[in-house]
PDB file of C-alpha atoms in Angstrom:
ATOM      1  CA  UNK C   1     -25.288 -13.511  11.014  1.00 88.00           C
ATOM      2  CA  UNK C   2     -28.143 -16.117  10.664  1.00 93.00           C
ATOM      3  CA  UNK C   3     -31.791 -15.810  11.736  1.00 95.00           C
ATOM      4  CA  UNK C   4     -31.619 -17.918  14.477  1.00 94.00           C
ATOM      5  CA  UNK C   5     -29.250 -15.586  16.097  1.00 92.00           C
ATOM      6  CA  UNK C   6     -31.685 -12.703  15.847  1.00 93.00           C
ATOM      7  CA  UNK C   7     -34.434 -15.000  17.119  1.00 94.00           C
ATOM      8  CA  UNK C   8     -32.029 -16.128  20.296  1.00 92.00           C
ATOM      9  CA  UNK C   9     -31.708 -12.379  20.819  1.00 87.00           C
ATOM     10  CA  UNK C  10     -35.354 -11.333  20.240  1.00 88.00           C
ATOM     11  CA  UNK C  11     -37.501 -14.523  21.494  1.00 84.00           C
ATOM     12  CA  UNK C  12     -39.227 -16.912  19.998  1.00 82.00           C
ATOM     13  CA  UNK C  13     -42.589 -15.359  21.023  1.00 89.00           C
ATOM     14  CA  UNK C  14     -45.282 -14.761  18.053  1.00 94.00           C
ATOM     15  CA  UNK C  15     -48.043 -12.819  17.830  1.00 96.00           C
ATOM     16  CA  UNK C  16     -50.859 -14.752  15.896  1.00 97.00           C
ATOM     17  CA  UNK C  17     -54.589 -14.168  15.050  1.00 97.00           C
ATOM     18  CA  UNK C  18     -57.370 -16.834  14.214  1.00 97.00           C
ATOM     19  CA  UNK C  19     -58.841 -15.926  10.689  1.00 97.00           C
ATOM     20  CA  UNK C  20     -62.427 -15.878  12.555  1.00 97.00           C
ATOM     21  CA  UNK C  21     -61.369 -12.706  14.930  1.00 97.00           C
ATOM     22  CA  UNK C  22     -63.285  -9.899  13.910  1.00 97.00           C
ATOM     23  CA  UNK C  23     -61.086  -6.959  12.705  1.00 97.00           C
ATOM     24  CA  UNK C  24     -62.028  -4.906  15.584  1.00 96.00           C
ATOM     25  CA  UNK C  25     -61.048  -7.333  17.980  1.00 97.00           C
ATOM     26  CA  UNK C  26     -57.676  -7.672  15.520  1.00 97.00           C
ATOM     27  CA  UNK C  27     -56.609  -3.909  16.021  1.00 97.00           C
ATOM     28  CA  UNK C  28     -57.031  -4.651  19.700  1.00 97.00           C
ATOM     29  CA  UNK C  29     -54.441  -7.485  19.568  1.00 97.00           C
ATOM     30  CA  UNK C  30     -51.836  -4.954  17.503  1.00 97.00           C
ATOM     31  CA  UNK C  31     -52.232  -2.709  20.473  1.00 96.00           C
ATOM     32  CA  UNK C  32     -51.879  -5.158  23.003  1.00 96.00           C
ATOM     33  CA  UNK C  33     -48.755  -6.848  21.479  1.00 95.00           C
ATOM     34  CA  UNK C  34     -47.323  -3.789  20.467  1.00 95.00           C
ATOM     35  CA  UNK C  35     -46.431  -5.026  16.840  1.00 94.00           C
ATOM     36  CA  UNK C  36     -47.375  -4.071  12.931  1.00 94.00           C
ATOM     37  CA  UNK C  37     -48.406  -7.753  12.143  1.00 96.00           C
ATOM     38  CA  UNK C  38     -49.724 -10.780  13.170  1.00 97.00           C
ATOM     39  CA  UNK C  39     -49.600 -13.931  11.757  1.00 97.00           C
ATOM     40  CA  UNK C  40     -52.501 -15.396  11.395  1.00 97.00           C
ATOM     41  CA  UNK C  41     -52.263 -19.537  12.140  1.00 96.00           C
ATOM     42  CA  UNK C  42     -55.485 -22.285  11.699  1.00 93.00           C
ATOM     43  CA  UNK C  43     -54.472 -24.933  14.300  1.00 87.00           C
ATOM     44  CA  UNK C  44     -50.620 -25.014  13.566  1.00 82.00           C
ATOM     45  CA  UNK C  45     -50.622 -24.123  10.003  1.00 90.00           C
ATOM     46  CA  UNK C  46     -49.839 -20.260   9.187  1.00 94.00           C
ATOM     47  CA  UNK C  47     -52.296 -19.507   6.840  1.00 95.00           C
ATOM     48  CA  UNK C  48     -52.200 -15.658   6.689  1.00 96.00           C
ATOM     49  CA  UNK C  49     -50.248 -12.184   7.940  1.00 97.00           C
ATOM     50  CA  UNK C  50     -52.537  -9.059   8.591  1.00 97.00           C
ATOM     51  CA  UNK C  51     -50.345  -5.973   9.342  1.00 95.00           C
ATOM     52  CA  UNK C  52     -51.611  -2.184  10.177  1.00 95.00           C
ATOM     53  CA  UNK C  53     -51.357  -1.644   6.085  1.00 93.00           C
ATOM     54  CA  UNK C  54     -53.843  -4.457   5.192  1.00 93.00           C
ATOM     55  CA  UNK C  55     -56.322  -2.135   7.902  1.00 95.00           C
ATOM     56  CA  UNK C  56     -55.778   0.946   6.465  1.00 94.00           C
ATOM     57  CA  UNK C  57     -55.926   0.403   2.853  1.00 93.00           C
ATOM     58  CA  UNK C  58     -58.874  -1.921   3.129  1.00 94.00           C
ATOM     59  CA  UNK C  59     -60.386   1.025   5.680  1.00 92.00           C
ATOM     60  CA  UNK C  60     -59.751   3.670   2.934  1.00 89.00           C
ATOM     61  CA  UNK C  61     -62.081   0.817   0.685  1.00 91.00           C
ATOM     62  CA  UNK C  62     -64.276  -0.280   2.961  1.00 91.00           C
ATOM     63  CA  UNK C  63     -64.939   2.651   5.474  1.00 94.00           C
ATOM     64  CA  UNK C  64     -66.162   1.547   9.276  1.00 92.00           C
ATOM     65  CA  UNK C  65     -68.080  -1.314   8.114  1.00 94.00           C
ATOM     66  CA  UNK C  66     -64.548  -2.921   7.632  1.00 94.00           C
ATOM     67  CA  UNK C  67     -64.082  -3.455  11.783  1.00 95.00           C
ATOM     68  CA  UNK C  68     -66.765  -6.110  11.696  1.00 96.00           C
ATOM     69  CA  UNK C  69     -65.245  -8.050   9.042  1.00 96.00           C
ATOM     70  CA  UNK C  70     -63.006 -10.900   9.798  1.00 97.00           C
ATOM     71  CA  UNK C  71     -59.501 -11.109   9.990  1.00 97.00           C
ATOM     72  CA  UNK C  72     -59.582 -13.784   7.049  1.00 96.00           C
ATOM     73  CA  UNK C  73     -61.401 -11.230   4.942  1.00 95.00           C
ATOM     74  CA  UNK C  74     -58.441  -8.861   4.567  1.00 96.00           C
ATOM     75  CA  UNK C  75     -55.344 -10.947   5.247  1.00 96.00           C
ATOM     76  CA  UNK C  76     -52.820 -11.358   2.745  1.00 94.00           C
ATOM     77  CA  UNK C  77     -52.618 -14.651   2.063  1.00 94.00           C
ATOM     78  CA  UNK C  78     -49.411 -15.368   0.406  1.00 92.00           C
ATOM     79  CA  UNK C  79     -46.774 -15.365   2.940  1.00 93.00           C
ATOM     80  CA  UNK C  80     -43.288 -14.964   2.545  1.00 93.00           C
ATOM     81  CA  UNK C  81     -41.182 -17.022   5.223  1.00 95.00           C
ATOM     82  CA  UNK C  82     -37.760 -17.992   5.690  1.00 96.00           C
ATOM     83  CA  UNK C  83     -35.752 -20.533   7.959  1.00 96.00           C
ATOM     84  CA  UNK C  84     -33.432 -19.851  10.930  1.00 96.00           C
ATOM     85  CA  UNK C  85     -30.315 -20.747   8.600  1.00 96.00           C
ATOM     86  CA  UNK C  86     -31.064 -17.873   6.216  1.00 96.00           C
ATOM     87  CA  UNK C  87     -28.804 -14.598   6.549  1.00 95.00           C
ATOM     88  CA  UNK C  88     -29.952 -11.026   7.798  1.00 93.00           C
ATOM     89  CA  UNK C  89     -28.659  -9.838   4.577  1.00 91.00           C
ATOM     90  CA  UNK C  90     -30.412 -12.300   2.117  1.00 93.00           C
ATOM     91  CA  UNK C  91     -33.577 -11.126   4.329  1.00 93.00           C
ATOM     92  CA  UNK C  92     -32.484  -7.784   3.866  1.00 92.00           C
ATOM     93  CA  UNK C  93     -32.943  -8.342   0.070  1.00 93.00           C
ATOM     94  CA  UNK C  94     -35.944 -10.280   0.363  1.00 93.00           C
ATOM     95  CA  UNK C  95     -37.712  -7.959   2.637  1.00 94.00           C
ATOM     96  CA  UNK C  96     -36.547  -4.573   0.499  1.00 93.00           C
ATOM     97  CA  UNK C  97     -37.552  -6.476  -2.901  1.00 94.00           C
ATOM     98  CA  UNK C  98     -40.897  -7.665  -2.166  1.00 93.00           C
ATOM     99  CA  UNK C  99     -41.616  -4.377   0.170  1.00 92.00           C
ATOM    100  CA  UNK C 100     -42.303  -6.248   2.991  1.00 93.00           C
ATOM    101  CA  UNK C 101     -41.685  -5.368   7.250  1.00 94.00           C
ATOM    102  CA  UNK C 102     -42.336  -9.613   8.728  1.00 95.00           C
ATOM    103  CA  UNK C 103     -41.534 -12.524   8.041  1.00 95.00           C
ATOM    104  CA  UNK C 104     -42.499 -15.295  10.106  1.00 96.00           C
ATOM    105  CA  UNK C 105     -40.160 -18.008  10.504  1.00 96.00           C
ATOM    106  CA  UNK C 106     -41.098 -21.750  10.007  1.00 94.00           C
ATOM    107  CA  UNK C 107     -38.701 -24.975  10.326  1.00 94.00           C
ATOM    108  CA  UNK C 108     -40.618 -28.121   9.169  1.00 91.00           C
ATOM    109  CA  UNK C 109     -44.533 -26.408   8.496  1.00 88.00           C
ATOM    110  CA  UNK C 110     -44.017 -25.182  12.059  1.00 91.00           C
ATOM    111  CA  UNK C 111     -43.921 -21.394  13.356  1.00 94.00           C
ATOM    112  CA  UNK C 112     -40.684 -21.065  15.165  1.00 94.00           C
ATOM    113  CA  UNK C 113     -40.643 -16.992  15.394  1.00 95.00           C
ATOM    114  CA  UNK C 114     -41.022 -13.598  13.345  1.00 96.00           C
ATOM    115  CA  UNK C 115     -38.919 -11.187  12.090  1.00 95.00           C
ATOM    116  CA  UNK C 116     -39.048  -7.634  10.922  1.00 94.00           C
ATOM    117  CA  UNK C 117     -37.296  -5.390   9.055  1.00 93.00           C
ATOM    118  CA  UNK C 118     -36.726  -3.605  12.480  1.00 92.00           C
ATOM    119  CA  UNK C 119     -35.019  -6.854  14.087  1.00 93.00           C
ATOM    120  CA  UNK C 120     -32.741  -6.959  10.608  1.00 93.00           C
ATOM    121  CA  UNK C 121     -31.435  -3.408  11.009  1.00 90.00           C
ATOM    122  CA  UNK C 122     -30.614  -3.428  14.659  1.00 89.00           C
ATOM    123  CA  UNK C 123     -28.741  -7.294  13.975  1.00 86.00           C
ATOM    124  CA  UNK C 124     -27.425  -4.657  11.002  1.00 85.00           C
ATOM    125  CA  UNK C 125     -26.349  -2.064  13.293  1.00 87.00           C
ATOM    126  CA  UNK C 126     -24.773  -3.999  15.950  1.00 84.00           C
ATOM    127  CA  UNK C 127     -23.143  -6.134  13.251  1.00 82.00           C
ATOM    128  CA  UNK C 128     -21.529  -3.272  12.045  1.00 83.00           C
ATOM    129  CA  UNK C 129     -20.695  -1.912  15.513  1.00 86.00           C
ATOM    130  CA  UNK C 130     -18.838  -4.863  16.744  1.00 82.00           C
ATOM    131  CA  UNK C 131     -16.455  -4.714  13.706  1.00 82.00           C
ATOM    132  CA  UNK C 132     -16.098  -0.856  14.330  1.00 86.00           C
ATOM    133  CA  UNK C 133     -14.794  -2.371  17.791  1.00 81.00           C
ATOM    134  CA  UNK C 134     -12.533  -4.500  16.099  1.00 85.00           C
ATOM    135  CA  UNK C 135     -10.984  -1.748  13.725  1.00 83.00           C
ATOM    136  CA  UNK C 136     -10.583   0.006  16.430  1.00 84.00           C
ATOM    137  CA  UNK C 137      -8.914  -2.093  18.968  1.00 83.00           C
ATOM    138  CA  UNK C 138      -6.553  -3.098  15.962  1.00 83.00           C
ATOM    139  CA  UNK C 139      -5.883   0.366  15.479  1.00 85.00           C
ATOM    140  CA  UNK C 140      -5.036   0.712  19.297  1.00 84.00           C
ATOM    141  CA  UNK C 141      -2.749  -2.221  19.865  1.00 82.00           C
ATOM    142  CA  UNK C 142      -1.226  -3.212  16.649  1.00 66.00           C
TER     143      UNK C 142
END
């Protein structure tokens, strides 16, 4: 199974940030989207991903002062992405290996979607449950 078909299941619809936001205004935004990350995008390029962990660890540093900082302040700035043609199990890898949860998606310097490592176990899950089908319709008729 490829990307895109986890994206054609899931949406194309991103979450993103503008580096300027103030962290505060950021953890609002989580809430509102319901998600652990957002990508964080100047004009079209992705420039950024702040997740829930970047808050907390730079919260633990920084104490309440950190909630008037801005977004581009504790954003990690390399970003891992990947294309729609790229496997849920090469993600799997990727995501286990470099102990990260999102990836955004990007065809051509453009985002196209997001991924996490939820979306990649439930494609993993109902992967495995449509050849548990199989087996078992084989089983059944021959």
């Amino acid at each position: 199974m490829r990307i895109a078909d986890v994206l054609r299941n899931k949406g194309p619809v991103v979450a993103t940030v503008d580096p300027d936001l103030l962290v505060d205004e950021m953890i609002g935004e989580l809430a509102r989207h319901n998600v652990g990350a957002l990508v964080v995008v100047e004009g079209d390029a992705v420039i950024g991903i702040v997740s829930e962990r970047d808050v907390v660890r730079r919260l633990h540093q920084h104490g309440p002062a950190l909630l008037d900082a801005r977004v581009r302040d504790i954003m990690s700035t390399t970003v891992s992405t990947c294309l729609p043609t790229d496997t849920v199990n090469s993600l799997a890898e990727t995501m286990t290996e470099r102990r990260i949860r999102h990836l955004p998606v990007v065809v051509d310097g453009h985002l196209v979607g997001i991924v996490s490592i939820g979306d990649i176990v439930k494609s993993r899950i109902d992967e495995l449950q449509c050849e548990r089908d199989q087996l078992e319709s084989y089983i059944e008729h021959g």
